[in-house]
Amino acid sequence: MLGNIQAIARSAEPSYRLPMSRIVIVGASIAGLSTGLLLARAGHEVVVLDGDDVSPGGPDEVIARAFRPGAPHAVHAHAFLARGRAVLRDRLPDVLDKLRGEGATDLPLPPPPSIASQVVDRDPDLVFLMVRRPLAEWALREVAVSQLGLEVRTGERVTGLSLDESGAVPRVTGVTLRSGGVQTADLIIDASGRRSSIVRELSQTFGLASLVQSEDCGMVYFSRAYRVRSGISTLPPLNRGFAAGALLPRFGTLLAPCENGHVIAAITPLAADVAMKNVRTPAVFDTVLRKVGPVSPWLDVLEPTSDVYSMGGLQSTLIRLVRDGRAIIHGLHVVGDACSTTNPTYGRGLSWALAHAGVITDVIAQYPDDLDRQAKALDAWIAAEIEPFYQDAIAGDRVRVAMMNRALLGQELAPAMSPPQSKLSGDPGRPTFMQLVAASLTDTYVWHRLARYQSLLATPSDVYDDPIVRQRISQLDSAEIPFPAPTGPTNEELAKILN
Ligand SMILES: Cc1cc2nc3c(=O)[nH]c(=O)nc-3n(C[C@H](O)[C@H](O)[C@H](O)COP(=O)(O)OP(=O)(O)OC[C@H]3O[C@@H](n4cnc5c(N)ncnc54)[C@H](O)[C@@H]3O)c2cc1C
């Protein structure tokens, strides 16, 4: 009998738990909503504030007005990497179910055709989620608004932090609101995205000049949405696993099928490539895509559903709130883009936001009354998981931007197999990214390692420093690599299209 009562009590545990902390989250987007949901389910009393006025509505309605000032990137092409899907599967399965109910599908990442017959055991985590970003945000919001212990308040802009500076370490006690007054809390979580003013305000207040590390990505993003035309039953192939695309000398392109026949495409040239800015014109965007071998056949089966959106000012950033082993602030955590961004072409932000939300929830559960240990444990996770990808992105961008600059100037490019990445890492034995890609076309072990790293299921070191990967690459005979040269427009053809 007693056993039954305990079993019932355990199964109903979350709804009987008393609120543990009053938590305010700034930003009701991917990071803020997922963190809010997880914390409310852990028994906390959570308020999520967002400056944008996001009115409720069905998925089509919400997607149609997805462009909003607080998250202008929401309408751009987004890939949902395997890590983010795994977090939804493991921690927010109802959100994943909601997305599936609206047509989002799983795509087990296929190996390249050259090794497909050799890959027998599929990695169950290596699965992408095919969905447009605004739908992911809609699903999180739908689940969040009916979550006990969670209040989502939109149209409420946070203007600053309220601090108690009487102790050795300043303590955040609330946020100031544009509508007036202060919203107090035991803990504040900054999920206000890449333009977060909160950490910048902290740096200024305490003279902590380099709280934020950052570097310009050097690239600009152009995206356009399409839909598969009615009556089309066979779609062209995807050459890049979850997408069709190519990394060309002057720009990258990516075209990814999403839910219910929606497709989103991006063109990413150098920010300095002034002529390429003309892809902002829809007809020019499509003409450039038509010139890209793997993407071209898609244009025959699609019709556009949007204009071309553009976004520049893209930075890689990393914020660490622990310095020389000491927390510089108590009662404030940062999550999602407010903590770190990298070049969006790597497609990492959604997955990091979701993973970070889970880690914040676990750390608060582990040290519920100890803000210092919370700060240090979260910083340790950022150092172990996010910082290596931040460094990796910066190294990759420097190589890519240097190559694109040469192409822009019409200079001869170095062979694909030898970009100077190893020089940047300071490790002469480190393979280059292109070597990894080349080896992954003939070697299932290298492909699997590379795919897990690109999907954020493993760290950069798990692939670059793996002795087997290094050994396989050293044995690589470049003459035998089925390295398809991506076909795209020449500089002369581009000049004609863009003028
Ligand atoms: C062009 C582009 C393409 C991208 N492509 C990909 C991709 O393919 N895959 C991928 O995983 N990621 C991609 N990303 C990154 C991804 O969009 C972000 O990582 C993700 O949206 C981060 O979510 P977030 O909740 O941290 O921040 P955001 O989505 O920026 O949300 C921040 C929220 O905070 C609110 N806010 C801001 N300031 C305040 C304030 N003072 N008071 C109250 N509310 C405030 C805003 O209104 C907004 O709702 C891309 C990014 C860009 C720019």
mmCIF file of C-alpha atoms in Angstrom, residues 93-373:
data_model
loop_
_atom_site.group_PDB
_atom_site.id
_atom_site.type_symbol
_atom_site.label_atom_id
_atom_site.label_comp_id
_atom_site.label_asym_id
_atom_site.label_seq_id
_atom_site.Cartn_x
_atom_site.Cartn_y
_atom_site.Cartn_z
ATOM 1 C CA PRO A 93 9.141 16.036 -26.021
ATOM 2 C CA ASP A 94 5.776 17.829 -26.022
ATOM 3 C CA VAL A 95 7.332 20.696 -28.019
ATOM 4 C CA LEU A 96 8.760 18.187 -30.484
ATOM 5 C CA ASP A 97 5.355 16.481 -30.736
ATOM 6 C CA LYS A 98 3.716 19.839 -31.410
ATOM 7 C CA LEU A 99 6.190 20.512 -34.208
ATOM 8 C CA ARG A 100 5.630 17.077 -35.702
ATOM 9 C CA GLY A 101 1.884 17.708 -35.515
ATOM 10 C CA GLU A 102 2.445 20.765 -37.741
ATOM 11 C CA GLY A 103 4.497 18.815 -40.274
ATOM 12 C CA ALA A 104 8.092 19.018 -38.987
ATOM 13 C CA THR A 105 9.980 15.869 -39.933
ATOM 14 C CA ASP A 106 13.095 14.009 -38.815
ATOM 15 C CA LEU A 107 15.888 13.580 -41.306
ATOM 16 C CA PRO A 108 18.514 10.968 -40.355
ATOM 17 C CA LEU A 109 21.682 12.536 -41.752
ATOM 18 C CA PRO A 110 22.588 10.447 -44.800
ATOM 19 C CA PRO A 111 26.238 9.578 -45.465
ATOM 20 C CA PRO A 112 27.672 10.716 -48.820
ATOM 21 C CA PRO A 113 26.705 8.378 -51.704
ATOM 22 C CA SER A 114 30.365 7.266 -52.046
ATOM 23 C CA ILE A 115 30.233 5.455 -48.659
ATOM 24 C CA ALA A 116 26.478 4.974 -48.165
ATOM 25 C CA SER A 117 26.597 1.188 -48.699
ATOM 26 C CA GLN A 118 29.294 0.826 -45.998
ATOM 27 C CA VAL A 119 27.381 2.647 -43.238
ATOM 28 C CA VAL A 120 25.425 -0.181 -41.643
ATOM 29 C CA ASP A 121 24.606 1.080 -38.141
ATOM 30 C CA ARG A 122 22.960 4.496 -38.171
ATOM 31 C CA ASP A 123 23.699 6.812 -35.233
ATOM 32 C CA PRO A 124 20.272 7.398 -33.614
ATOM 33 C CA ASP A 125 21.245 10.913 -32.491
ATOM 34 C CA LEU A 126 22.404 12.053 -35.922
ATOM 35 C CA VAL A 127 18.973 13.254 -36.972
ATOM 36 C CA PHE A 128 18.116 16.785 -38.148
ATOM 37 C CA LEU A 129 14.727 18.409 -37.663
ATOM 38 C CA MET A 130 13.280 19.863 -40.847
ATOM 39 C CA VAL A 131 11.306 22.901 -39.760
ATOM 40 C CA ARG A 132 11.259 26.673 -40.254
ATOM 41 C CA ARG A 133 12.544 28.645 -37.277
ATOM 42 C CA PRO A 134 9.342 30.671 -36.668
ATOM 43 C CA LEU A 135 7.426 27.408 -36.273
ATOM 44 C CA ALA A 136 9.908 26.230 -33.627
ATOM 45 C CA GLU A 137 9.388 29.485 -31.711
ATOM 46 C CA TRP A 138 5.599 29.194 -32.136
ATOM 47 C CA ALA A 139 5.595 25.642 -30.696
ATOM 48 C CA LEU A 140 7.680 26.696 -27.688
ATOM 49 C CA ARG A 141 5.356 29.653 -27.039
ATOM 50 C CA GLU A 142 2.206 27.508 -27.392
ATOM 51 C CA VAL A 143 3.488 25.040 -24.806
ATOM 52 C CA ALA A 144 4.869 27.804 -22.573
ATOM 53 C CA VAL A 145 1.642 29.807 -22.267
ATOM 54 C CA SER A 146 -0.201 26.835 -20.794
ATOM 55 C CA GLN A 147 2.626 25.811 -18.458
ATOM 56 C CA LEU A 148 1.858 26.028 -14.743
ATOM 57 C CA GLY A 149 4.319 28.318 -12.941
ATOM 58 C CA LEU A 150 5.300 30.161 -16.124
ATOM 59 C CA GLU A 151 4.078 33.588 -17.188
ATOM 60 C CA VAL A 152 5.046 34.940 -20.611
ATOM 61 C CA ARG A 153 4.609 38.722 -20.765
ATOM 62 C CA THR A 154 5.200 40.371 -24.144
ATOM 63 C CA GLY A 155 5.439 44.083 -24.936
ATOM 64 C CA GLU A 156 7.494 44.465 -21.724
ATOM 65 C CA ARG A 157 10.960 45.861 -22.436
ATOM 66 C CA VAL A 158 13.724 45.509 -19.856
ATOM 67 C CA THR A 159 15.865 48.633 -19.596
ATOM 68 C CA GLY A 160 18.471 47.561 -17.060
ATOM 69 C CA LEU A 161 19.455 45.603 -13.984
ATOM 70 C CA SER A 162 18.697 46.395 -10.398
ATOM 71 C CA LEU A 163 21.765 45.645 -8.272
ATOM 72 C CA ASP A 164 22.715 45.199 -4.636
ATOM 73 C CA GLU A 165 26.356 46.243 -4.391
ATOM 74 C CA SER A 166 26.738 45.893 -0.633
ATOM 75 C CA GLY A 167 28.516 42.510 -0.763
ATOM 76 C CA ALA A 168 31.925 41.496 -2.133
ATOM 77 C CA VAL A 169 30.277 40.390 -5.371
ATOM 78 C CA PRO A 170 27.434 42.548 -6.746
ATOM 79 C CA ARG A 171 24.105 40.769 -6.732
ATOM 80 C CA VAL A 172 21.340 41.242 -9.299
ATOM 81 C CA THR A 173 18.007 41.677 -7.548
ATOM 82 C CA GLY A 174 15.708 42.486 -10.455
ATOM 83 C CA VAL A 175 15.245 44.232 -13.769
ATOM 84 C CA THR A 176 13.991 47.717 -14.517
ATOM 85 C CA LEU A 177 11.112 47.967 -16.958
ATOM 86 C CA ARG A 178 10.416 50.532 -19.653
ATOM 87 C CA SER A 179 6.777 50.494 -18.517
ATOM 88 C CA GLY A 180 8.019 51.668 -15.106
ATOM 89 C CA GLY A 181 9.111 50.009 -11.891
ATOM 90 C CA VAL A 182 11.319 47.059 -11.101
ATOM 91 C CA GLN A 183 10.525 43.371 -11.442
ATOM 92 C CA THR A 184 12.367 41.748 -8.552
ATOM 93 C CA ALA A 185 13.551 38.151 -8.594
ATOM 94 C CA ASP A 186 15.901 35.679 -6.917
ATOM 95 C CA LEU A 187 17.580 35.102 -10.244
ATOM 96 C CA ILE A 188 17.684 36.861 -13.620
ATOM 97 C CA ILE A 189 18.406 35.015 -16.842
ATOM 98 C CA ASP A 190 19.437 37.066 -19.846
ATOM 99 C CA ALA A 191 18.008 35.442 -22.974
ATOM 100 C CA SER A 192 17.766 38.701 -24.879
ATOM 101 C CA GLY A 193 19.799 37.596 -27.866
ATOM 102 C CA ARG A 194 22.758 38.775 -29.874
ATOM 103 C CA ARG A 195 22.128 42.455 -29.151
ATOM 104 C CA SER A 196 21.734 41.975 -25.393
ATOM 105 C CA SER A 197 22.293 45.250 -23.615
ATOM 106 C CA ILE A 198 22.495 43.601 -20.191
ATOM 107 C CA VAL A 199 26.048 42.268 -20.285
ATOM 108 C CA ARG A 200 27.254 45.403 -22.063
ATOM 109 C CA GLU A 201 25.701 47.474 -19.288
ATOM 110 C CA LEU A 202 27.550 45.318 -16.742
ATOM 111 C CA SER A 203 30.871 45.832 -18.516
ATOM 112 C CA GLN A 204 30.342 49.590 -18.399
ATOM 113 C CA THR A 205 29.140 49.659 -14.787
ATOM 114 C CA PHE A 206 32.079 47.668 -13.448
ATOM 115 C CA GLY A 207 34.710 48.728 -15.981
ATOM 116 C CA LEU A 208 35.140 45.128 -17.134
ATOM 117 C CA ALA A 209 36.289 46.105 -20.586
ATOM 118 C CA SER A 210 36.592 42.671 -22.141
ATOM 119 C CA LEU A 211 33.715 40.690 -20.680
ATOM 120 C CA VAL A 212 32.666 40.140 -24.265
ATOM 121 C CA GLN A 213 35.037 38.575 -26.794
ATOM 122 C CA SER A 214 33.960 39.178 -30.352
ATOM 123 C CA GLU A 215 35.057 39.079 -33.954
ATOM 124 C CA ASP A 216 33.255 40.090 -37.114
ATOM 125 C CA CYS A 217 32.157 37.068 -39.198
ATOM 126 C CA GLY A 218 32.855 39.079 -42.341
ATOM 127 C CA MET A 219 29.764 37.761 -44.094
ATOM 128 C CA VAL A 220 26.260 38.893 -44.844
ATOM 129 C CA TYR A 221 23.113 36.745 -45.074
ATOM 130 C CA PHE A 222 20.405 36.854 -47.743
ATOM 131 C CA SER A 223 17.438 34.482 -47.375
ATOM 132 C CA ARG A 224 14.294 33.787 -49.383
ATOM 133 C CA ALA A 225 11.380 31.441 -48.646
ATOM 134 C CA TYR A 226 9.767 29.141 -51.227
ATOM 135 C CA ARG A 227 7.144 26.417 -51.425
ATOM 136 C CA VAL A 228 7.086 23.284 -53.571
ATOM 137 C CA ARG A 229 4.655 23.964 -56.416
ATOM 138 C CA SER A 230 1.450 21.949 -56.332
ATOM 139 C CA GLY A 231 1.508 18.786 -58.453
ATOM 140 C CA ILE A 232 5.239 18.179 -57.902
ATOM 141 C CA SER A 233 5.796 14.702 -56.462
ATOM 142 C CA THR A 234 9.533 14.158 -56.951
ATOM 143 C CA LEU A 235 12.062 16.513 -55.448
ATOM 144 C CA PRO A 236 15.649 17.003 -56.610
ATOM 145 C CA PRO A 237 18.412 15.448 -54.473
ATOM 146 C CA LEU A 238 20.120 17.013 -51.470
ATOM 147 C CA ASN A 239 23.903 16.975 -51.869
ATOM 148 C CA ARG A 240 24.741 18.211 -48.350
ATOM 149 C CA GLY A 241 22.846 15.779 -46.156
ATOM 150 C CA PHE A 242 19.962 17.932 -44.971
ATOM 151 C CA ALA A 243 20.278 20.544 -47.749
ATOM 152 C CA ALA A 244 21.341 21.300 -51.280
ATOM 153 C CA GLY A 245 24.178 23.774 -51.462
ATOM 154 C CA ALA A 246 27.765 24.653 -52.195
ATOM 155 C CA LEU A 247 30.678 26.612 -50.783
ATOM 156 C CA LEU A 248 31.797 28.623 -53.791
ATOM 157 C CA PRO A 249 34.730 31.022 -54.002
ATOM 158 C CA ARG A 250 32.609 34.219 -53.774
ATOM 159 C CA PHE A 251 29.680 32.973 -51.660
ATOM 160 C CA GLY A 252 28.023 30.033 -49.955
ATOM 161 C CA THR A 253 24.507 28.805 -50.685
ATOM 162 C CA LEU A 254 22.158 26.524 -48.872
ATOM 163 C CA LEU A 255 18.639 25.407 -49.689
ATOM 164 C CA ALA A 256 16.818 23.350 -47.069
ATOM 165 C CA PRO A 257 13.405 21.694 -47.257
ATOM 166 C CA CYS A 258 11.315 22.361 -44.134
ATOM 167 C CA GLU A 259 7.811 21.294 -43.047
ATOM 168 C CA ASN A 260 4.852 20.877 -45.424
ATOM 169 C CA GLY A 261 6.691 21.635 -48.665
ATOM 170 C CA HIS A 262 8.200 24.899 -47.408
ATOM 171 C CA VAL A 263 11.789 25.477 -48.457
ATOM 172 C CA ILE A 264 14.211 28.166 -47.364
ATOM 173 C CA ALA A 265 17.345 29.273 -49.201
ATOM 174 C CA ALA A 266 20.298 31.473 -48.293
ATOM 175 C CA ILE A 267 23.156 33.155 -50.138
ATOM 176 C CA THR A 268 26.088 34.250 -47.965
ATOM 177 C CA PRO A 269 28.745 36.447 -49.593
ATOM 178 C CA LEU A 270 31.424 38.592 -47.976
ATOM 179 C CA ALA A 271 30.107 41.765 -46.390
ATOM 180 C CA ALA A 272 32.830 43.557 -48.375
ATOM 181 C CA ASP A 273 31.539 42.162 -51.682
ATOM 182 C CA VAL A 274 29.507 45.215 -52.662
ATOM 183 C CA ALA A 275 28.297 43.820 -56.005
ATOM 184 C CA MET A 276 26.775 40.763 -54.294
ATOM 185 C CA LYS A 277 24.414 43.036 -52.361
ATOM 186 C CA ASN A 278 22.280 43.046 -55.511
ATOM 187 C CA VAL A 279 21.027 39.554 -54.598
ATOM 188 C CA ARG A 280 18.636 41.553 -52.400
ATOM 189 C CA THR A 281 16.574 41.825 -55.624
ATOM 190 C CA PRO A 282 14.410 38.671 -55.790
ATOM 191 C CA ALA A 283 15.006 37.983 -59.505
ATOM 192 C CA VAL A 284 18.780 38.337 -59.035
ATOM 193 C CA PHE A 285 18.677 36.015 -55.986
ATOM 194 C CA ASP A 286 16.945 33.326 -58.047
ATOM 195 C CA THR A 287 19.256 33.777 -61.049
ATOM 196 C CA VAL A 288 22.330 33.336 -58.849
ATOM 197 C CA LEU A 289 20.816 30.180 -57.286
ATOM 198 C CA ARG A 290 20.092 28.832 -60.772
ATOM 199 C CA LYS A 291 23.791 28.991 -61.545
ATOM 200 C CA VAL A 292 24.697 26.763 -58.596
ATOM 201 C CA GLY A 293 24.810 23.130 -59.765
ATOM 202 C CA PRO A 294 23.237 21.294 -56.794
ATOM 203 C CA VAL A 295 20.647 24.028 -56.155
ATOM 204 C CA SER A 296 19.572 24.788 -59.708
ATOM 205 C CA PRO A 297 17.086 21.882 -60.184
ATOM 206 C CA TRP A 298 15.188 22.997 -57.083
ATOM 207 C CA LEU A 299 14.259 26.293 -58.730
ATOM 208 C CA ASP A 300 12.208 24.287 -61.271
ATOM 209 C CA VAL A 301 9.932 22.845 -58.576
ATOM 210 C CA LEU A 302 9.566 25.877 -56.284
ATOM 211 C CA GLU A 303 7.608 29.100 -56.162
ATOM 212 C CA PRO A 304 8.725 31.984 -53.922
ATOM 213 C CA THR A 305 6.650 32.932 -50.889
ATOM 214 C CA SER A 306 8.700 35.898 -49.676
ATOM 215 C CA ASP A 307 10.962 38.717 -50.764
ATOM 216 C CA VAL A 308 14.678 38.495 -50.034
ATOM 217 C CA TYR A 309 15.666 39.317 -46.450
ATOM 218 C CA SER A 310 19.166 40.553 -45.701
ATOM 219 C CA MET A 311 21.150 40.690 -42.491
ATOM 220 C CA GLY A 312 24.622 42.021 -41.823
ATOM 221 C CA GLY A 313 26.599 43.007 -38.738
ATOM 222 C CA LEU A 314 27.111 39.328 -37.915
ATOM 223 C CA GLN A 315 29.548 38.747 -35.093
ATOM 224 C CA SER A 316 30.967 35.792 -33.236
ATOM 225 C CA THR A 317 30.711 36.600 -29.542
ATOM 226 C CA LEU A 318 31.421 34.915 -26.225
ATOM 227 C CA ILE A 319 30.598 36.141 -22.757
ATOM 228 C CA ARG A 320 32.150 34.680 -19.587
ATOM 229 C CA LEU A 321 30.877 35.927 -16.229
ATOM 230 C CA VAL A 322 33.634 34.226 -14.212
ATOM 231 C CA ARG A 323 37.070 35.834 -14.245
ATOM 232 C CA ASP A 324 40.235 34.267 -12.835
ATOM 233 C CA GLY A 325 38.068 31.782 -10.945
ATOM 234 C CA ARG A 326 35.820 34.502 -9.426
ATOM 235 C CA ALA A 327 32.217 35.182 -10.353
ATOM 236 C CA ILE A 328 31.924 38.852 -11.288
ATOM 237 C CA ILE A 329 28.190 38.922 -10.582
ATOM 238 C CA HIS A 330 25.710 36.829 -8.620
ATOM 239 C CA GLY A 331 22.108 36.130 -9.587
ATOM 240 C CA LEU A 332 22.557 36.572 -13.338
ATOM 241 C CA HIS A 333 23.020 33.864 -15.971
ATOM 242 C CA VAL A 334 23.191 34.325 -19.738
ATOM 243 C CA VAL A 335 21.752 31.844 -22.231
ATOM 244 C CA GLY A 336 21.514 31.421 -26.004
ATOM 245 C CA ASP A 337 22.759 34.219 -28.250
ATOM 246 C CA ALA A 338 23.136 36.518 -25.240
ATOM 247 C CA CYS A 339 25.969 34.179 -24.183
ATOM 248 C CA SER A 340 27.521 33.278 -27.520
ATOM 249 C CA THR A 341 27.008 33.636 -31.247
ATOM 250 C CA THR A 342 28.988 32.268 -34.158
ATOM 251 C CA ASN A 343 28.742 32.706 -37.910
ATOM 252 C CA PRO A 344 25.141 31.660 -38.688
ATOM 253 C CA THR A 345 26.304 29.567 -41.654
ATOM 254 C CA TYR A 346 27.390 26.937 -39.089
ATOM 255 C CA GLY A 347 23.756 26.684 -37.931
ATOM 256 C CA ARG A 348 24.574 26.308 -34.247
ATOM 257 C CA GLY A 349 22.535 28.922 -32.384
ATOM 258 C CA LEU A 350 19.214 27.097 -31.930
ATOM 259 C CA SER A 351 20.925 23.960 -30.664
ATOM 260 C CA TRP A 352 23.136 25.868 -28.226
ATOM 261 C CA ALA A 353 20.157 27.812 -26.901
ATOM 262 C CA LEU A 354 18.246 24.576 -26.189
ATOM 263 C CA ALA A 355 21.249 22.729 -24.752
ATOM 264 C CA HIS A 356 22.160 25.711 -22.564
ATOM 265 C CA ALA A 357 18.573 25.910 -21.264
ATOM 266 C CA GLY A 358 18.880 22.312 -20.060
ATOM 267 C CA VAL A 359 22.242 22.904 -18.395
ATOM 268 C CA ILE A 360 21.015 26.035 -16.582
ATOM 269 C CA THR A 361 18.056 24.059 -15.226
ATOM 270 C CA ASP A 362 20.316 21.237 -14.022
ATOM 271 C CA VAL A 363 22.847 23.571 -12.410
ATOM 272 C CA ILE A 364 20.128 25.471 -10.530
ATOM 273 C CA ALA A 365 18.746 22.118 -9.334
ATOM 274 C CA GLN A 366 22.205 21.084 -8.175
ATOM 275 C CA TYR A 367 22.977 24.320 -6.281
ATOM 276 C CA PRO A 368 19.552 25.845 -5.567
ATOM 277 C CA ASP A 369 20.766 28.194 -2.822
ATOM 278 C CA ASP A 370 24.301 28.878 -3.960
ATOM 279 C CA LEU A 371 24.549 31.591 -6.627
ATOM 280 C CA ASP A 372 28.353 31.468 -6.642
ATOM 281 C CA ARG A 373 28.469 27.746 -7.408
#
